[in-house]
Short mmCIF file of C-alpha atoms and ligand atoms in Angstrom, two decimals:
data_model
loop_
_atom_site.label_atom_id
_atom_site.label_comp_id
_atom_site.label_asym_id
_atom_site.label_seq_id
_atom_site.Cartn_x
_atom_site.Cartn_y
_atom_site.Cartn_z
CA UNK A 21 -6.57 -23.85 -11.25
CA UNK A 22 -6.55 -24.36 -7.35
CA UNK A 23 -7.71 -27.20 -5.88
CA UNK A 24 -10.09 -26.71 -2.91
CA UNK A 25 -11.21 -30.19 -2.30
CA UNK A 26 -8.47 -32.14 -1.24
CA UNK A 27 -7.93 -30.34 2.40
CA UNK A 28 -7.68 -34.01 4.19
CA UNK A 29 -4.01 -33.22 5.66
CA UNK A 30 -3.03 -30.27 8.04
CA UNK A 31 -2.11 -27.44 6.76
CA UNK A 32 1.33 -27.40 6.46
CA UNK A 33 3.51 -24.55 8.47
CA UNK A 34 4.51 -21.24 6.54
CA UNK A 35 7.78 -21.98 6.95
CA UNK A 36 7.39 -25.05 5.12
CA UNK A 37 4.94 -24.11 2.71
CA UNK A 38 8.16 -20.82 1.94
CA UNK A 39 10.58 -23.59 2.04
CA UNK A 40 8.26 -25.64 -1.01
CA UNK A 41 8.33 -22.88 -3.17
CA UNK A 42 12.18 -21.97 -2.61
CA UNK A 43 13.13 -25.25 -3.43
CA UNK A 44 10.84 -25.14 -6.57
CA UNK A 45 12.68 -22.31 -7.79
CA UNK A 46 15.83 -23.66 -7.40
CA UNK A 47 15.01 -26.70 -9.18
CA UNK A 48 13.58 -24.51 -12.31
CA UNK A 49 16.78 -22.97 -12.24
CA UNK A 50 15.31 -19.43 -10.72
CA UNK A 51 18.37 -18.54 -8.36
CA UNK A 52 15.72 -17.80 -5.42
CA UNK A 53 18.76 -17.75 -2.83
CA UNK A 54 20.96 -14.71 -4.62
CA UNK A 55 17.83 -12.93 -4.85
CA UNK A 56 17.18 -13.22 -1.35
CA UNK A 57 20.09 -12.21 -0.06
CA UNK A 58 19.93 -9.09 -2.44
CA UNK A 59 16.48 -8.36 -1.18
CA UNK A 60 17.68 -8.82 2.55
CA UNK A 61 20.55 -6.25 1.99
CA UNK A 62 17.66 -3.70 0.26
CA UNK A 63 15.33 -4.42 2.72
CA UNK A 64 17.89 -3.74 5.95
CA UNK A 65 20.35 -1.53 4.20
CA UNK A 66 18.35 1.00 1.93
CA UNK A 67 14.86 0.82 2.43
CA UNK A 68 15.42 2.79 5.11
CA UNK A 69 13.62 5.93 7.00
CA UNK A 70 16.95 7.81 7.18
CA UNK A 71 16.23 8.32 3.58
CA UNK A 72 12.87 10.00 3.96
CA UNK A 73 14.89 11.92 7.04
CA UNK A 74 16.95 13.70 4.97
CA UNK A 75 14.37 14.62 2.47
CA UNK A 76 12.69 16.02 5.14
CA UNK A 77 15.73 18.13 6.88
CA UNK A 78 16.60 19.44 3.13
CA UNK A 79 13.25 20.60 2.96
CA UNK A 80 13.43 22.83 6.19
CA UNK A 81 16.73 24.00 5.34
CA UNK A 82 16.39 24.70 1.60
CA UNK A 83 13.24 26.71 0.11
CA UNK A 84 14.19 25.99 -3.55
CA UNK A 85 14.42 22.04 -2.73
CA UNK A 86 10.93 22.36 -0.78
CA UNK A 87 9.08 23.94 -4.10
CA UNK A 88 10.90 21.19 -6.41
CA UNK A 89 9.75 18.64 -3.80
CA UNK A 90 5.99 19.79 -3.78
CA UNK A 91 6.23 20.11 -7.57
CA UNK A 92 7.69 16.89 -8.42
CA UNK A 93 8.68 14.31 -5.44
CA UNK A 94 10.02 11.36 -7.02
CA UNK A 95 12.78 14.07 -9.04
CA UNK A 96 13.51 15.82 -6.36
CA UNK A 97 14.80 13.05 -4.44
CA UNK A 98 17.00 11.73 -7.23
CA UNK A 99 18.87 15.15 -6.50
CA UNK A 100 19.89 13.46 -2.88
CA UNK A 101 20.53 10.08 -4.82
CA UNK A 102 16.73 8.22 -3.83
CA UNK A 103 15.01 6.38 -6.14
CA UNK A 104 12.20 4.78 -6.16
CA UNK A 105 11.07 1.36 -7.80
CA UNK A 106 9.94 1.94 -11.53
CA UNK A 107 5.83 1.33 -10.45
CA UNK A 108 6.10 4.04 -8.23
CA UNK A 109 5.34 6.72 -10.76
CA UNK A 110 4.42 9.35 -8.36
CA UNK A 111 5.31 11.01 -4.78
CA UNK A 112 3.11 13.31 -3.40
CA UNK A 113 4.94 15.30 -0.36
CA UNK A 114 1.98 16.00 2.25
CA UNK A 115 2.74 19.24 4.25
CA UNK A 116 2.26 19.84 7.96
CA UNK A 117 1.20 23.06 9.37
CA UNK A 118 0.49 23.83 13.05
CA UNK A 119 -3.20 23.61 11.71
CA UNK A 120 -3.23 21.11 9.10
CA UNK A 121 -2.25 17.38 10.04
CA UNK A 122 -1.70 14.58 7.29
CA UNK A 123 -1.99 11.30 7.79
CA UNK A 124 -1.39 8.25 5.12
CA UNK A 125 -2.73 4.62 5.18
CA UNK A 126 -3.59 1.81 2.39
CA UNK A 127 -7.40 0.34 3.31
CA UNK A 128 -6.78 -2.01 0.81
CA UNK A 129 -3.81 -3.60 1.24
CA UNK A 130 0.04 -1.85 2.52
CA UNK A 131 1.33 0.67 -0.11
CA UNK A 132 4.00 3.30 0.97
CA UNK A 133 6.79 4.90 -0.62
CA UNK A 134 9.14 2.57 1.04
CA UNK A 135 12.55 3.27 -0.79
CA UNK A 136 11.91 6.65 0.95
CA UNK A 137 10.18 6.42 4.46
CA UNK A 138 11.28 2.43 4.72
CA UNK A 139 9.28 -0.28 4.71
CA UNK A 140 6.00 -0.56 6.29
CA UNK A 141 5.95 -1.08 9.77
CA UNK A 142 3.58 -3.92 11.27
CA UNK A 143 0.62 -1.99 12.50
CA UNK A 144 0.83 -0.36 9.06
CA UNK A 145 -0.25 -3.34 7.45
CA UNK A 146 -3.00 -4.81 10.05
CA UNK A 147 -6.69 -5.18 9.55
CA UNK A 148 -7.01 -2.57 12.64
CA UNK A 149 -5.15 0.52 11.20
CA UNK A 150 -6.73 -0.13 7.42
CA UNK A 151 -10.11 -0.74 9.02
CA UNK A 152 -10.17 2.60 10.82
CA UNK A 153 -7.77 5.38 10.38
CA UNK A 154 -9.74 6.78 7.45
CA UNK A 155 -13.32 6.17 9.79
CA UNK A 156 -12.03 7.37 12.82
CA UNK A 157 -8.66 9.29 12.52
CA UNK A 158 -8.86 11.53 15.17
CA UNK A 159 -9.90 8.86 17.73
CA UNK A 160 -6.94 6.28 16.63
CA UNK A 161 -4.67 8.97 16.40
CA UNK A 162 -5.05 9.94 20.10
CA UNK A 163 -5.05 5.79 20.63
CA UNK A 164 -1.24 6.16 18.87
CA UNK A 165 -0.81 8.53 21.29
CA UNK A 166 -1.27 11.49 19.24
CA UNK A 167 -3.88 13.75 21.04
CA UNK A 168 -4.25 16.71 18.24
CA UNK A 169 -6.34 20.02 19.01
CA UNK A 170 -9.34 20.10 18.31
CA UNK A 171 -9.14 23.30 15.89
CA UNK A 172 -6.25 20.87 13.86
CA UNK A 173 -7.60 20.25 10.34
CA UNK A 174 -6.97 16.39 9.72
CA UNK A 175 -6.45 14.87 5.93
CA UNK A 176 -6.21 11.32 5.42
CA UNK A 177 -4.68 9.90 2.36
CA UNK A 178 -5.34 6.34 1.23
CA UNK A 179 -2.52 5.00 -1.27
CA UNK A 180 -5.36 3.19 -3.43
CA UNK A 181 -2.89 3.70 -6.66
CA UNK A 182 0.66 3.93 -8.09
CA UNK A 183 0.62 7.65 -6.53
CA UNK A 184 2.94 7.19 -3.06
CA UNK A 185 2.51 9.83 -0.43
CA UNK A 186 5.12 11.02 2.20
CA UNK A 187 4.16 13.68 5.07
CA UNK A 188 6.55 16.53 5.67
CA UNK A 189 6.29 17.32 10.01
CA UNK A 190 7.02 20.60 10.78
CA UNK A 191 10.23 21.80 12.00
CA UNK A 192 10.59 21.60 15.56
CA UNK A 193 10.97 24.74 17.24
CA UNK A 194 14.42 26.19 19.07
CA UNK A 195 16.61 23.87 15.88
CA UNK A 196 17.25 27.14 14.05
CA UNK A 197 20.85 27.18 12.95
CA UNK A 198 21.16 23.43 12.65
CA UNK A 199 22.95 21.32 10.12
CA UNK A 200 20.63 19.16 7.89
CA UNK A 201 22.43 15.98 8.97
CA UNK A 202 21.47 16.91 12.64
CA UNK A 203 17.61 17.78 11.75
CA UNK A 204 17.66 14.74 9.88
CA UNK A 205 18.23 12.81 13.28
CA UNK A 206 15.00 13.93 14.14
CA UNK A 207 12.94 12.56 11.69
CA UNK A 208 11.37 9.04 12.83
CA UNK A 209 9.23 7.21 9.96
CA UNK A 210 6.33 7.14 12.00
CA UNK A 211 6.03 11.11 11.88
CA UNK A 212 6.32 10.54 8.18
CA UNK A 213 3.50 8.42 8.12
CA UNK A 214 1.69 10.89 9.89
CA UNK A 215 1.11 9.42 13.12
CA UNK A 216 3.12 11.19 15.59
CA UNK A 217 4.32 15.03 15.37
CA UNK A 218 7.98 16.12 16.00
CA UNK B 29 -14.88 -7.63 -6.45
CA UNK B 30 -16.05 -6.31 -2.99
CA UNK B 31 -13.55 -8.84 -0.62
CA UNK B 32 -12.96 -8.86 2.65
CA UNK B 33 -9.49 -7.00 1.91
CA UNK B 34 -11.65 -3.90 1.41
CA UNK B 35 -11.42 -2.81 4.80
CA UNK B 36 -11.89 0.73 4.52
CA UNK B 37 -15.09 2.37 6.94
CA UNK B 38 -15.33 -1.61 8.57
CA UNK B 39 -16.71 -1.04 12.00
CA UNK B 40 -15.98 -3.60 14.85
CA UNK B 41 -11.81 -3.81 15.16
CA UNK B 42 -10.49 -2.75 18.49
CA UNK B 43 -7.00 -0.64 18.78
CA UNK B 44 -3.93 -0.62 16.47
CA UNK B 45 -1.78 -2.84 17.73
CA UNK B 46 0.80 -0.18 17.89
CA UNK B 47 4.32 -0.12 19.28
CA UNK B 48 7.07 2.55 19.05
CA UNK B 49 9.90 1.77 15.83
CA UNK B 50 7.84 -0.87 15.11
CA UNK B 51 9.39 -3.83 12.97
CA UNK B 52 8.19 -4.84 9.19
CA UNK B 53 9.33 -8.01 9.55
CA UNK B 54 9.25 -10.74 12.79
CA UNK B 55 10.11 -14.32 11.46
CA UNK B 56 12.75 -15.13 9.28
CA UNK B 57 10.43 -16.57 6.54
CA UNK B 58 8.72 -13.17 5.80
CA UNK B 59 11.83 -12.27 4.19
CA UNK B 60 12.55 -14.68 2.04
CA UNK B 61 8.25 -14.94 1.22
CA UNK B 62 9.03 -11.16 0.23
CA UNK B 63 11.80 -11.74 -2.02
CA UNK B 64 10.09 -14.66 -3.49
CA UNK B 65 7.34 -13.24 -4.61
CA UNK B 66 9.73 -9.98 -6.07
CA UNK B 67 11.20 -12.67 -7.87
CA UNK B 68 8.49 -13.75 -9.26
CA UNK B 69 7.39 -10.30 -10.61
CA UNK B 70 11.22 -9.05 -11.83
CA UNK B 71 10.88 -12.32 -13.75
CA UNK B 72 7.69 -11.43 -15.74
CA UNK B 73 6.13 -14.70 -14.34
CA UNK B 74 3.15 -11.96 -12.77
CA UNK B 75 2.26 -8.31 -11.82
CA UNK B 76 1.58 -6.49 -8.81
CA UNK B 77 -1.87 -5.94 -9.56
CA UNK B 78 -2.21 -9.77 -9.94
CA UNK B 79 -0.38 -10.36 -7.00
CA UNK B 80 -3.05 -7.81 -5.06
CA UNK B 81 -6.07 -9.75 -6.71
CA UNK B 82 -4.24 -13.42 -5.38
CA UNK B 83 -4.76 -12.41 -2.39
CA UNK B 84 -8.28 -10.49 -2.29
CA UNK B 85 -9.41 -13.89 -4.21
CA UNK B 86 -8.36 -15.97 -0.63
CA UNK B 87 -11.31 -17.67 0.84
CA UNK B 88 -12.73 -14.93 3.37
CA UNK B 89 -11.98 -16.93 6.70
CA UNK B 90 -8.54 -17.26 5.38
CA UNK B 91 -7.68 -13.90 4.79
CA UNK B 92 -8.66 -12.59 8.06
CA UNK B 93 -7.07 -15.80 9.56
CA UNK B 94 -3.93 -15.19 7.90
CA UNK B 95 -0.76 -12.81 8.75
CA UNK B 96 0.13 -10.44 6.02
CA UNK B 97 2.75 -12.48 5.24
CA UNK B 98 1.19 -16.04 4.96
CA UNK B 99 -1.65 -13.97 2.46
CA UNK B 100 1.63 -13.00 0.12
CA UNK B 101 2.50 -16.56 0.28
CA UNK B 102 -0.50 -17.65 -0.30
CA UNK B 103 -0.72 -15.39 -3.32
CA UNK B 104 2.56 -15.89 -4.95
CA UNK B 105 2.01 -19.84 -4.93
CA UNK B 106 -1.61 -19.43 -6.37
CA UNK B 107 0.04 -17.62 -9.32
CA UNK B 108 2.48 -19.61 -10.08
CA UNK B 109 0.18 -22.68 -10.26
CA UNK B 110 -2.31 -20.55 -12.14
CA UNK B 111 0.68 -19.64 -14.28
CA UNK B 112 1.64 -23.17 -15.09
CA UNK B 113 4.66 -22.40 -13.39
CA UNK B 114 4.34 -25.12 -10.61
CA UNK B 115 1.71 -27.62 -9.49
CA UNK B 116 -0.21 -27.32 -6.35
CA UNK B 117 0.50 -30.94 -5.62
CA UNK B 118 4.04 -30.50 -6.48
CA UNK B 119 4.36 -28.18 -3.46
CA UNK B 120 2.16 -30.03 -1.13
CA UNK B 121 4.30 -32.97 -1.93
CA UNK B 122 7.44 -30.90 -0.76
CA UNK B 123 5.88 -28.89 2.40
CA UNK B 124 4.63 -32.03 3.56
CA UNK B 125 1.57 -30.64 4.42
CA UNK B 126 -1.93 -29.23 3.12
CA UNK B 127 -0.91 -25.90 0.61
CA UNK B 128 -4.34 -24.12 0.07
CA UNK B 129 -4.91 -21.28 -2.33
CA UNK B 130 -7.04 -18.71 -3.31
CA UNK B 131 -10.16 -19.57 -4.74
CA UNK B 132 -10.44 -18.43 -8.74
CA UNK B 133 -10.21 -15.60 -10.40
CA UNK B 134 -13.63 -13.98 -11.78
CA UNK B 135 -12.62 -11.70 -15.62
CA UNK B 136 -11.32 -8.42 -15.21
CA UNK B 137 -12.46 -5.32 -17.80
CA UNK B 138 -10.88 -2.95 -20.00
CA UNK B 139 -10.81 0.76 -19.89
CA UNK B 140 -14.36 2.37 -18.69
CA UNK B 141 -15.33 4.02 -22.62
CA UNK B 142 -16.98 6.85 -20.87
CA UNK B 143 -14.19 8.33 -19.23
CA UNK B 144 -13.24 12.18 -19.27
CA UNK B 145 -10.22 14.26 -18.45
CA UNK B 146 -10.40 15.75 -15.05
CA UNK B 147 -8.71 18.76 -13.06
CA UNK B 148 -7.78 19.97 -9.58
CA UNK B 149 -11.06 21.36 -8.87
CA UNK B 150 -13.24 19.22 -10.44
CA UNK B 151 -16.03 18.00 -8.22
CA UNK B 152 -16.39 14.34 -8.96
CA UNK B 153 -18.70 11.64 -8.66
CA UNK B 154 -17.47 7.91 -8.06
CA UNK B 155 -19.23 5.86 -10.57
CA UNK B 156 -21.42 3.05 -8.95
CA UNK B 157 -19.51 0.18 -10.58
CA UNK B 158 -20.09 -3.67 -8.98
CA UNK B 159 -16.72 -4.92 -10.41
CA UNK B 160 -16.28 -9.08 -10.71
CA UNK B 161 -12.50 -8.60 -10.76
CA UNK B 162 -9.53 -6.31 -9.42
CA UNK B 163 -10.18 -2.86 -8.99
CA UNK B 164 -8.56 -0.39 -6.81
CA UNK B 165 -12.30 1.45 -5.93
CA UNK B 166 -12.58 1.12 -2.00
CA UNK B 167 -16.24 0.04 -1.48
CA UNK B 168 -16.42 3.27 1.15
CA UNK B 169 -16.46 5.98 -1.45
CA UNK B 170 -18.48 4.15 -3.96
CA UNK B 171 -21.64 7.03 -5.20
CA UNK B 172 -19.71 9.43 -3.52
CA UNK B 173 -18.80 12.86 -4.31
CA UNK B 174 -15.71 14.98 -3.85
CA UNK B 175 -13.43 17.31 -5.34
CA UNK B 176 -9.73 16.56 -7.26
CA UNK B 177 -6.73 18.37 -5.70
CA UNK B 178 -4.50 16.09 -7.69
CA UNK B 179 -3.43 14.35 -10.95
CA UNK B 180 -0.66 11.53 -11.45
CA UNK B 181 0.63 10.53 -14.66
CA UNK B 182 -0.72 7.51 -16.35
CA UNK B 183 -0.89 4.20 -14.47
CA UNK B 184 -1.43 0.75 -15.37
CA UNK B 185 -5.45 0.34 -15.56
CA UNK B 186 -5.68 -2.48 -12.06
CA UNK B 187 -8.66 -3.47 -13.59
CA UNK B 188 -7.19 -5.13 -16.70
CA UNK B 189 -3.58 -5.30 -15.77
CA UNK B 190 -5.19 -7.99 -12.32
CA UNK B 191 -5.96 -10.10 -14.99
CA UNK B 192 -3.23 -9.80 -18.02
CA UNK B 193 -5.66 -7.59 -20.06
CA UNK B 194 -4.60 -5.20 -22.37
CA UNK B 195 -5.78 -1.65 -21.58
CA UNK B 196 -4.78 1.68 -21.74
CA UNK B 197 -3.36 3.54 -19.32
CA UNK B 198 -4.82 6.20 -17.04
CA UNK B 199 -4.14 8.91 -14.52
CA UNK B 200 -5.25 8.57 -11.13
CA UNK B 201 -6.97 11.68 -9.35
CA UNK B 202 -6.19 12.28 -5.65
CA UNK B 203 -10.10 13.10 -5.07
CA UNK B 204 -10.91 14.68 -1.70
CA UNK B 205 -14.08 13.76 0.46
CA UNK B 206 -15.58 14.95 3.18
CA UNK B 207 -15.85 11.72 6.01
CA UNK B 208 -19.16 12.99 7.10
CA UNK B 209 -20.30 12.86 3.21
CA UNK B 210 -18.94 9.04 3.88
CA UNK B 211 -20.37 7.73 6.62
CA UNK B 212 -22.68 10.98 8.12
CA UNK B 213 -21.88 11.56 11.31
CA UNK B 214 -20.79 7.95 11.98
CA UNK B 215 -16.79 9.55 11.31
CA UNK B 216 -14.50 11.44 13.19
CA UNK B 217 -14.82 14.75 11.20
CA UNK B 218 -11.81 14.66 8.63
CA UNK B 219 -11.31 14.96 4.61
CA UNK B 220 -10.56 11.96 3.16
CA UNK B 221 -8.00 11.53 -0.11
CA UNK B 222 -7.70 8.25 -2.38
CA UNK B 223 -5.97 8.32 -5.44
CA UNK B 224 -8.76 6.94 -7.75
CA UNK B 225 -9.15 6.00 -11.60
CA UNK B 226 -10.19 8.08 -14.47
CA UNK B 227 -12.58 5.11 -15.17
CA UNK B 228 -13.85 5.13 -12.15
CA UNK B 229 -15.27 8.99 -11.84
CA UNK B 230 -17.60 11.34 -13.09
CA UNK B 231 -18.17 14.69 -13.55
CA UNK B 232 -20.45 15.61 -10.31
CA UNK B 233 -23.99 16.06 -11.59
FE1 LIG C 304 -1.45 -1.07 -0.28
#
């Protein structure tokens, strides 16, 4: 049981507290150093927005894939060699149109389809975005540089369960005939969260 | 619990601290904390619902003043102490300073007995439940009505899973609410969708 009574000493720095847990894990044979190395590789090399960008580009160029993506996102992304952690059991792909704009958030913590769109940016996990985007979507998006036309319908998606969401942006005009690879280069993490349009 | 973490719709917050190509991590210790709690989950010391709940149980002043990864660190340490893996004394001796933990948990609950299978198009109301333990119903939808637009596969029921209680898995329903039904005219017009567990819902009357 946590003991809140002995707060007589100054709180240790976050680094010292992290070191304490890592050392305790090490002493118990849990091999934290190996896992930290593995995790850094995943965070830096594997869970990157380039994954989602490939999904988006394929959905733009392959109508049959697009349908499969809407029907079962989690299964469809495996066609590109991508995967989601076991507890992300469902991927819902939200289609932007010229009249509809989707934006995702997690008001309770920070949930995202991180293995597809990349780990959430700092501001996504901040108190301001979590508190405000559900209630003041148009205002918040405008403050973040996305000034949507008045007749654009806004759909906010709060990630409160194990379903994960990603936004499928509208394919930019003037990209006819582009390769999937070149198209993927246009797609950003922010566009797949829905705080920007391409 | 109606905790400090339940931020959706809270007023008074300023502009989002947005930047282009924003980073996830800023300090090396943050990645280590993320890795260490992932390792604990992988080793079966606790699950993600317990992890989230231990963050929610942080003393509200601590919750609001801590950075995102300090909240992760606090949850990790709290659960390791509660599960008997470590003691707070050991952590404080090693850290050479105080190591604040989250406050104790209230009891969890199992699935709600009266729940029914829903489908896309059904009009639903979120039950007016006030839960002591972990719950994934944001307060802003309590008692509100909307329409089911999506159905998920069954997931562990967080109110039980966050407390190590056995329970049936439940689907969640993506429910579409009108922002004006949630906050009347004190909201920007929009549809707000929330993934709502079956136990939290009933058919709209
Ligand atoms: Fe979350």
